[in-house]
Amino acid sequence: MAKELGLGLEITELRLGIPGDNYSEISVCGSKKKRVTSDMMTLSSLNTEDENGVVSSVDIAADGVEDDSVKSQAVGWPPVCSYRRKKNNEEASKAIGYVKVSMDGVPYLRKVDLGSNHSYNNLATVLENLFGCLGLGVALKEGEKCEYVIIYEDKDRDWMLVGDVPWLMFKDSCKRLRIAKRSDATSFGLQRD
Amino acid sequence: MNLRLPSKVLEHIISFIDSNEDRNSVSLVCKSWFETERKTRKRVFVGNCYAITPAAVARRFPEMRSLTLKGKPHFADYNLVPDGWGGYAWPWIEAMAKKSPSLEEIRLKRMVVTDECLELIAASFKDFKVLVLTSCEGFSTDGIAAIAATCRNLRVLELRECIVEDLGGDWLSYFPETSTSLVSLDFSCLDSEVKLSDLERLVSRSPDLKSLKLNPAVTVDGLESLLRRAPQLTELGTGSFSAELKPEAFSKLSEAFTNCKQLKCLSGLWDVLPEYLPALYSVCPGLTSLNLSYATVRMPDLVELLRRCSKLQKLWVMDLIEDKGLETVASCCKELRELRVFPSVPDLDATNVALTEQGLVFVSQGCPKLESVLYFCVQFTNAALITIARNRPNIKCFRLCVIEPFAPDYKTNEPLDKGFKAIAERCKYLQRLSVSGLLTDKAFKYIAKHAKKVRMLSVAFAGDSDLMLHHLLSGCESLKKLEIRDCPFGDTALLENASKLETMRSLWLSSCFVSFGACKLLSQKMPRLNVEVIDEHPPETRPESSPVERIYIYRTVAGPRLDMPEFVWTIHKNPEIGVSHLAIK
């Protein structure tokens, strides 16, 4: 997969640290398990956990110190089975106001905390950081000019364009977000008031 | 004098033997016992689906009615086995469909099951009764619909913690309209809503239904309605409680529970609000099993519930129970045999959880029948382990997960060697052990010497050198499954103890320092082992001495498997990495 992205360099890079840690990362996203290489993860900020709370593998090279970094970063540790992890994550997310964000063409999901964002601008910046995709702010504001549109699923399970309603109203009704390709979205049956 | 028993007599005697271990022993006595045993075995268990071919199993056991199979190694539960590794049910189903059409029960764990598999099961086994899928994946609700529609004598359909492509709740409507023979239905892992009216009608026309486990999409109202229709249930997995509490709904629910006089097992309870707990009080005194491990209820709300559960034998909870709650369990649940305490937040950082080693000490003191423990805790002490061992020498399964890797005894700063030594020494019936925290090679010396009955051992972030593995492989007389991650040993111990591996079901090693070269050597030396190197990077790109990511070694009479993905390397599949003059059968 790294080669497909044209990023085969990782293999040749010399690093110190426990063997295998550079490559042993396994990410599970959505209901279809797919492998994501560490290359893809570095494209976006690792501030939020992925779907099932599996975070990236030990990267001892970065810290140089074994003990501290191991705990929070080892794959599959603590040994809680993935089904349980998923359920725990759902609980935590519901409590706090996290919604899932998917982006067309990207095989992993992210979560964003609507509670800690205060405006559409804020949200746009966070999304840009999450997916390493500049111009989402433009998508929000200027509509036609951007390749992508940002849409959300509301309480009634309708898909709506983000930005039409006041922020607080949006925050309360948004169940999940999707960054869709403009060409796909138009056939999606967007509801506009 | 002819001492041979007439075969009919022998057959009659052997038919009383249920335990497969005993039957395995019987089959080793002599040829005629082997023949008689194999012709009478009805329940077949295959612990590793790659250890033997489906055809061989079908041939050996012509009267097989029940087949249990396990696929992926245990550490697959923790995402350590990449997708696509294997564990496919298809070859087994296909073979049995042809050769064992009288099969009635199939139980699969950690296997990849497709809709085609399920459809083939439905089409092939005329008297199919039991399907239990645990931690399986690869199928959708369409496959389930096929089972429901076609298997007219279906008694048990359980999907336990499976990853299912959920295409909606229609599958439920495929059960026959006439009365069903359903005894147990578990769809707790599905997400989609099923039509309540379909479910109500199914329950009403299933007079034998004893076990029902709902998914979170079923609401409180739905639950109440179903309980009214099935007061005979002995096992219940609730739906969600997340709606706000309405007094009417609450009293209706309470009443429904009161009428369930035979309820023994209770689970589900996702999102249960503390305000709902009193509705359960009426069933508590009869409960033998309670799974609160998805319930985010905190103390002290849990106490009132627990202190009423005087017959409880199995309790699964989250660490929200705190030491205080476990103290209540210790004083009220005198019949307790199994305790599991899960972390409420998987990436536990800390110190804000009021569950410590003391909680487990309380339970070990107060519950004389305690024999199985799974305990997640941030830190531990040797003193606590020693006390637990002294209190409960009858423990058979002890799995302690000290969440902080390399965490020493937090009071003395010593490794936890002494504590685990006490467990191994005193718990003479110990069959399963998971160790954690800071451990030196010595800990493994003690375990190897004393844990004579341990069959399964899990180790993570422990030990200093090859000695640790050497101890384990040269001791531990009953060892069948060993799984190790992130430990600092290399090739020596593994190669020196190669012959031990044929006495075991499997060995899993990940993030250790075992080299490619060693794997090749081991594989050459031991032709009846499959040595699988699971590593994203092709062997040509690194030297022989470089460590590999993961190794899975298992004994097999089936030879190398034919369904390996590209990231699994063996000298059979990849002769370019093996020795060129190696004879491959």
mmCIF file of N, CA and C in Angstrom, chain B residues 7-50:
data_model
loop_
_atom_site.group_PDB
_atom_site.id
_atom_site.type_symbol
_atom_site.label_atom_id
_atom_site.label_comp_id
_atom_site.label_asym_id
_atom_site.label_seq_id
_atom_site.Cartn_x
_atom_site.Cartn_y
_atom_site.Cartn_z
ATOM 1 N N SER B 7 -16.839 -56.227 20.480
ATOM 2 C CA SER B 7 -16.838 -54.812 20.088
ATOM 3 C C SER B 7 -18.127 -54.108 20.477
ATOM 4 N N LYS B 8 -19.232 -54.837 20.496
ATOM 5 C CA LYS B 8 -20.486 -54.189 20.899
ATOM 6 C C LYS B 8 -20.412 -53.719 22.354
ATOM 7 N N VAL B 9 -19.780 -54.547 23.165
ATOM 8 C CA VAL B 9 -19.640 -54.184 24.576
ATOM 9 C C VAL B 9 -18.724 -52.973 24.701
ATOM 10 N N LEU B 10 -17.624 -53.042 23.964
ATOM 11 C CA LEU B 10 -16.672 -51.932 24.002
ATOM 12 C C LEU B 10 -17.348 -50.640 23.549
ATOM 13 N N GLU B 11 -18.118 -50.766 22.501
ATOM 14 C CA GLU B 11 -18.810 -49.597 21.972
ATOM 15 C C GLU B 11 -19.739 -49.014 23.022
ATOM 16 N N HIS B 12 -20.447 -49.914 23.681
ATOM 17 C CA HIS B 12 -21.386 -49.478 24.700
ATOM 18 C C HIS B 12 -20.676 -48.737 25.823
ATOM 19 N N ILE B 13 -19.541 -49.300 26.228
ATOM 20 C CA ILE B 13 -18.794 -48.660 27.319
ATOM 21 C C ILE B 13 -18.291 -47.282 26.885
ATOM 22 N N ILE B 14 -17.696 -47.265 25.718
ATOM 23 C CA ILE B 14 -17.099 -46.006 25.263
ATOM 24 C C ILE B 14 -18.158 -44.928 25.034
ATOM 25 N N SER B 15 -19.371 -45.331 24.707
ATOM 26 C CA SER B 15 -20.396 -44.323 24.456
ATOM 27 C C SER B 15 -20.697 -43.494 25.698
ATOM 28 N N PHE B 16 -20.270 -43.937 26.847
ATOM 29 C CA PHE B 16 -20.484 -43.151 28.061
ATOM 30 C C PHE B 16 -19.420 -42.078 28.251
ATOM 31 N N ILE B 17 -18.391 -42.166 27.465
ATOM 32 C CA ILE B 17 -17.304 -41.203 27.644
ATOM 33 C C ILE B 17 -17.585 -39.953 26.828
ATOM 34 N N ASP B 18 -17.773 -38.840 27.519
ATOM 35 C CA ASP B 18 -18.064 -37.588 26.828
ATOM 36 C C ASP B 18 -16.822 -36.759 26.548
ATOM 37 N N SER B 19 -15.922 -36.776 27.501
ATOM 38 C CA SER B 19 -14.763 -35.903 27.386
ATOM 39 C C SER B 19 -13.884 -36.332 26.224
ATOM 40 N N ASN B 20 -13.577 -35.381 25.369
ATOM 41 C CA ASN B 20 -12.743 -35.701 24.215
ATOM 42 C C ASN B 20 -11.311 -36.031 24.613
ATOM 43 N N GLU B 21 -10.870 -35.451 25.698
ATOM 44 C CA GLU B 21 -9.517 -35.793 26.150
ATOM 45 C C GLU B 21 -9.446 -37.260 26.521
ATOM 46 N N ASP B 22 -10.490 -37.706 27.211
ATOM 47 C CA ASP B 22 -10.531 -39.125 27.582
ATOM 48 C C ASP B 22 -10.638 -39.990 26.335
ATOM 49 N N ARG B 23 -11.451 -39.534 25.395
ATOM 50 C CA ARG B 23 -11.605 -40.314 24.159
ATOM 51 C C ARG B 23 -10.298 -40.378 23.392
ATOM 52 N N ASN B 24 -9.540 -39.277 23.431
ATOM 53 C CA ASN B 24 -8.234 -39.285 22.780
ATOM 54 C C ASN B 24 -7.324 -40.329 23.414
ATOM 55 N N SER B 25 -7.380 -40.412 24.726
ATOM 56 C CA SER B 25 -6.576 -41.424 25.417
ATOM 57 C C SER B 25 -7.037 -42.825 25.046
ATOM 58 N N VAL B 26 -8.339 -43.011 25.035
ATOM 59 C CA VAL B 26 -8.910 -44.315 24.677
ATOM 60 C C VAL B 26 -8.412 -44.748 23.294
ATOM 61 N N SER B 27 -8.372 -43.789 22.388
ATOM 62 C CA SER B 27 -8.032 -44.142 21.009
ATOM 63 C C SER B 27 -6.565 -44.526 20.857
ATOM 64 N N LEU B 28 -5.763 -44.278 21.872
ATOM 65 C CA LEU B 28 -4.350 -44.623 21.791
ATOM 66 C C LEU B 28 -4.027 -46.002 22.330
ATOM 67 N N VAL B 29 -5.019 -46.639 22.911
ATOM 68 C CA VAL B 29 -4.743 -47.924 23.579
ATOM 69 C C VAL B 29 -4.339 -49.007 22.590
ATOM 70 N N CYS B 30 -5.155 -49.198 21.604
ATOM 71 C CA CYS B 30 -4.823 -50.200 20.590
ATOM 72 C C CYS B 30 -5.717 -49.959 19.391
ATOM 73 N N LYS B 31 -5.479 -50.687 18.312
ATOM 74 C CA LYS B 31 -6.220 -50.440 17.079
ATOM 75 C C LYS B 31 -7.716 -50.612 17.246
ATOM 76 N N SER B 32 -8.115 -51.663 17.949
ATOM 77 C CA SER B 32 -9.563 -51.891 18.019
ATOM 78 C C SER B 32 -10.240 -50.821 18.871
ATOM 79 N N TRP B 33 -9.558 -50.357 19.873
ATOM 80 C CA TRP B 33 -10.133 -49.268 20.662
ATOM 81 C C TRP B 33 -10.184 -47.995 19.831
ATOM 82 N N PHE B 34 -9.165 -47.779 19.051
ATOM 83 C CA PHE B 34 -9.143 -46.616 18.171
ATOM 84 C C PHE B 34 -10.346 -46.653 17.239
ATOM 85 N N GLU B 35 -10.573 -47.840 16.640
ATOM 86 C CA GLU B 35 -11.673 -47.972 15.686
ATOM 87 C C GLU B 35 -13.030 -47.773 16.351
ATOM 88 N N THR B 36 -13.173 -48.404 17.526
ATOM 89 C CA THR B 36 -14.459 -48.292 18.213
ATOM 90 C C THR B 36 -14.711 -46.857 18.640
ATOM 91 N N GLU B 37 -13.680 -46.235 19.155
ATOM 92 C CA GLU B 37 -13.848 -44.855 19.619
ATOM 93 C C GLU B 37 -14.236 -43.955 18.459
ATOM 94 N N ARG B 38 -13.513 -44.089 17.366
ATOM 95 C CA ARG B 38 -13.760 -43.136 16.278
ATOM 96 C C ARG B 38 -15.161 -43.294 15.696
ATOM 97 N N LYS B 39 -15.664 -44.512 15.784
ATOM 98 C CA LYS B 39 -16.995 -44.713 15.206
ATOM 99 C C LYS B 39 -18.105 -44.241 16.120
ATOM 100 N N THR B 40 -17.728 -43.954 17.374
ATOM 101 C CA THR B 40 -18.771 -43.522 18.298
ATOM 102 C C THR B 40 -18.655 -42.063 18.706
ATOM 103 N N ARG B 41 -17.632 -41.361 18.204
ATOM 104 C CA ARG B 41 -17.495 -39.980 18.631
ATOM 105 C C ARG B 41 -18.494 -39.113 17.872
ATOM 106 N N LYS B 42 -19.301 -38.401 18.630
ATOM 107 C CA LYS B 42 -20.309 -37.545 18.008
ATOM 108 C C LYS B 42 -19.913 -36.076 18.029
ATOM 109 N N ARG B 43 -19.170 -35.669 19.063
ATOM 110 C CA ARG B 43 -18.811 -34.260 19.194
ATOM 111 C C ARG B 43 -17.319 -34.109 18.933
ATOM 112 N N VAL B 44 -16.997 -33.447 17.856
ATOM 113 C CA VAL B 44 -15.593 -33.320 17.475
ATOM 114 C C VAL B 44 -15.119 -31.889 17.705
ATOM 115 N N PHE B 45 -13.947 -31.777 18.304
ATOM 116 C CA PHE B 45 -13.371 -30.458 18.590
ATOM 117 C C PHE B 45 -12.014 -30.356 17.896
ATOM 118 N N VAL B 46 -11.853 -29.333 17.071
ATOM 119 C CA VAL B 46 -10.566 -29.108 16.413
ATOM 120 C C VAL B 46 -10.067 -27.726 16.825
ATOM 121 N N GLY B 47 -9.043 -27.698 17.677
ATOM 122 C CA GLY B 47 -8.608 -26.438 18.275
ATOM 123 C C GLY B 47 -7.873 -25.516 17.317
ATOM 124 N N ASN B 48 -7.376 -26.073 16.221
ATOM 125 C CA ASN B 48 -6.682 -25.260 15.228
ATOM 126 C C ASN B 48 -7.089 -25.795 13.865
ATOM 127 N N CYS B 49 -7.828 -24.985 13.134
ATOM 128 C CA CYS B 49 -8.396 -25.482 11.867
ATOM 129 C C CYS B 49 -7.331 -25.853 10.842
ATOM 130 N N TYR B 50 -6.096 -25.454 11.085
ATOM 131 C CA TYR B 50 -5.028 -25.814 10.148
ATOM 132 C C TYR B 50 -4.209 -27.013 10.612
#
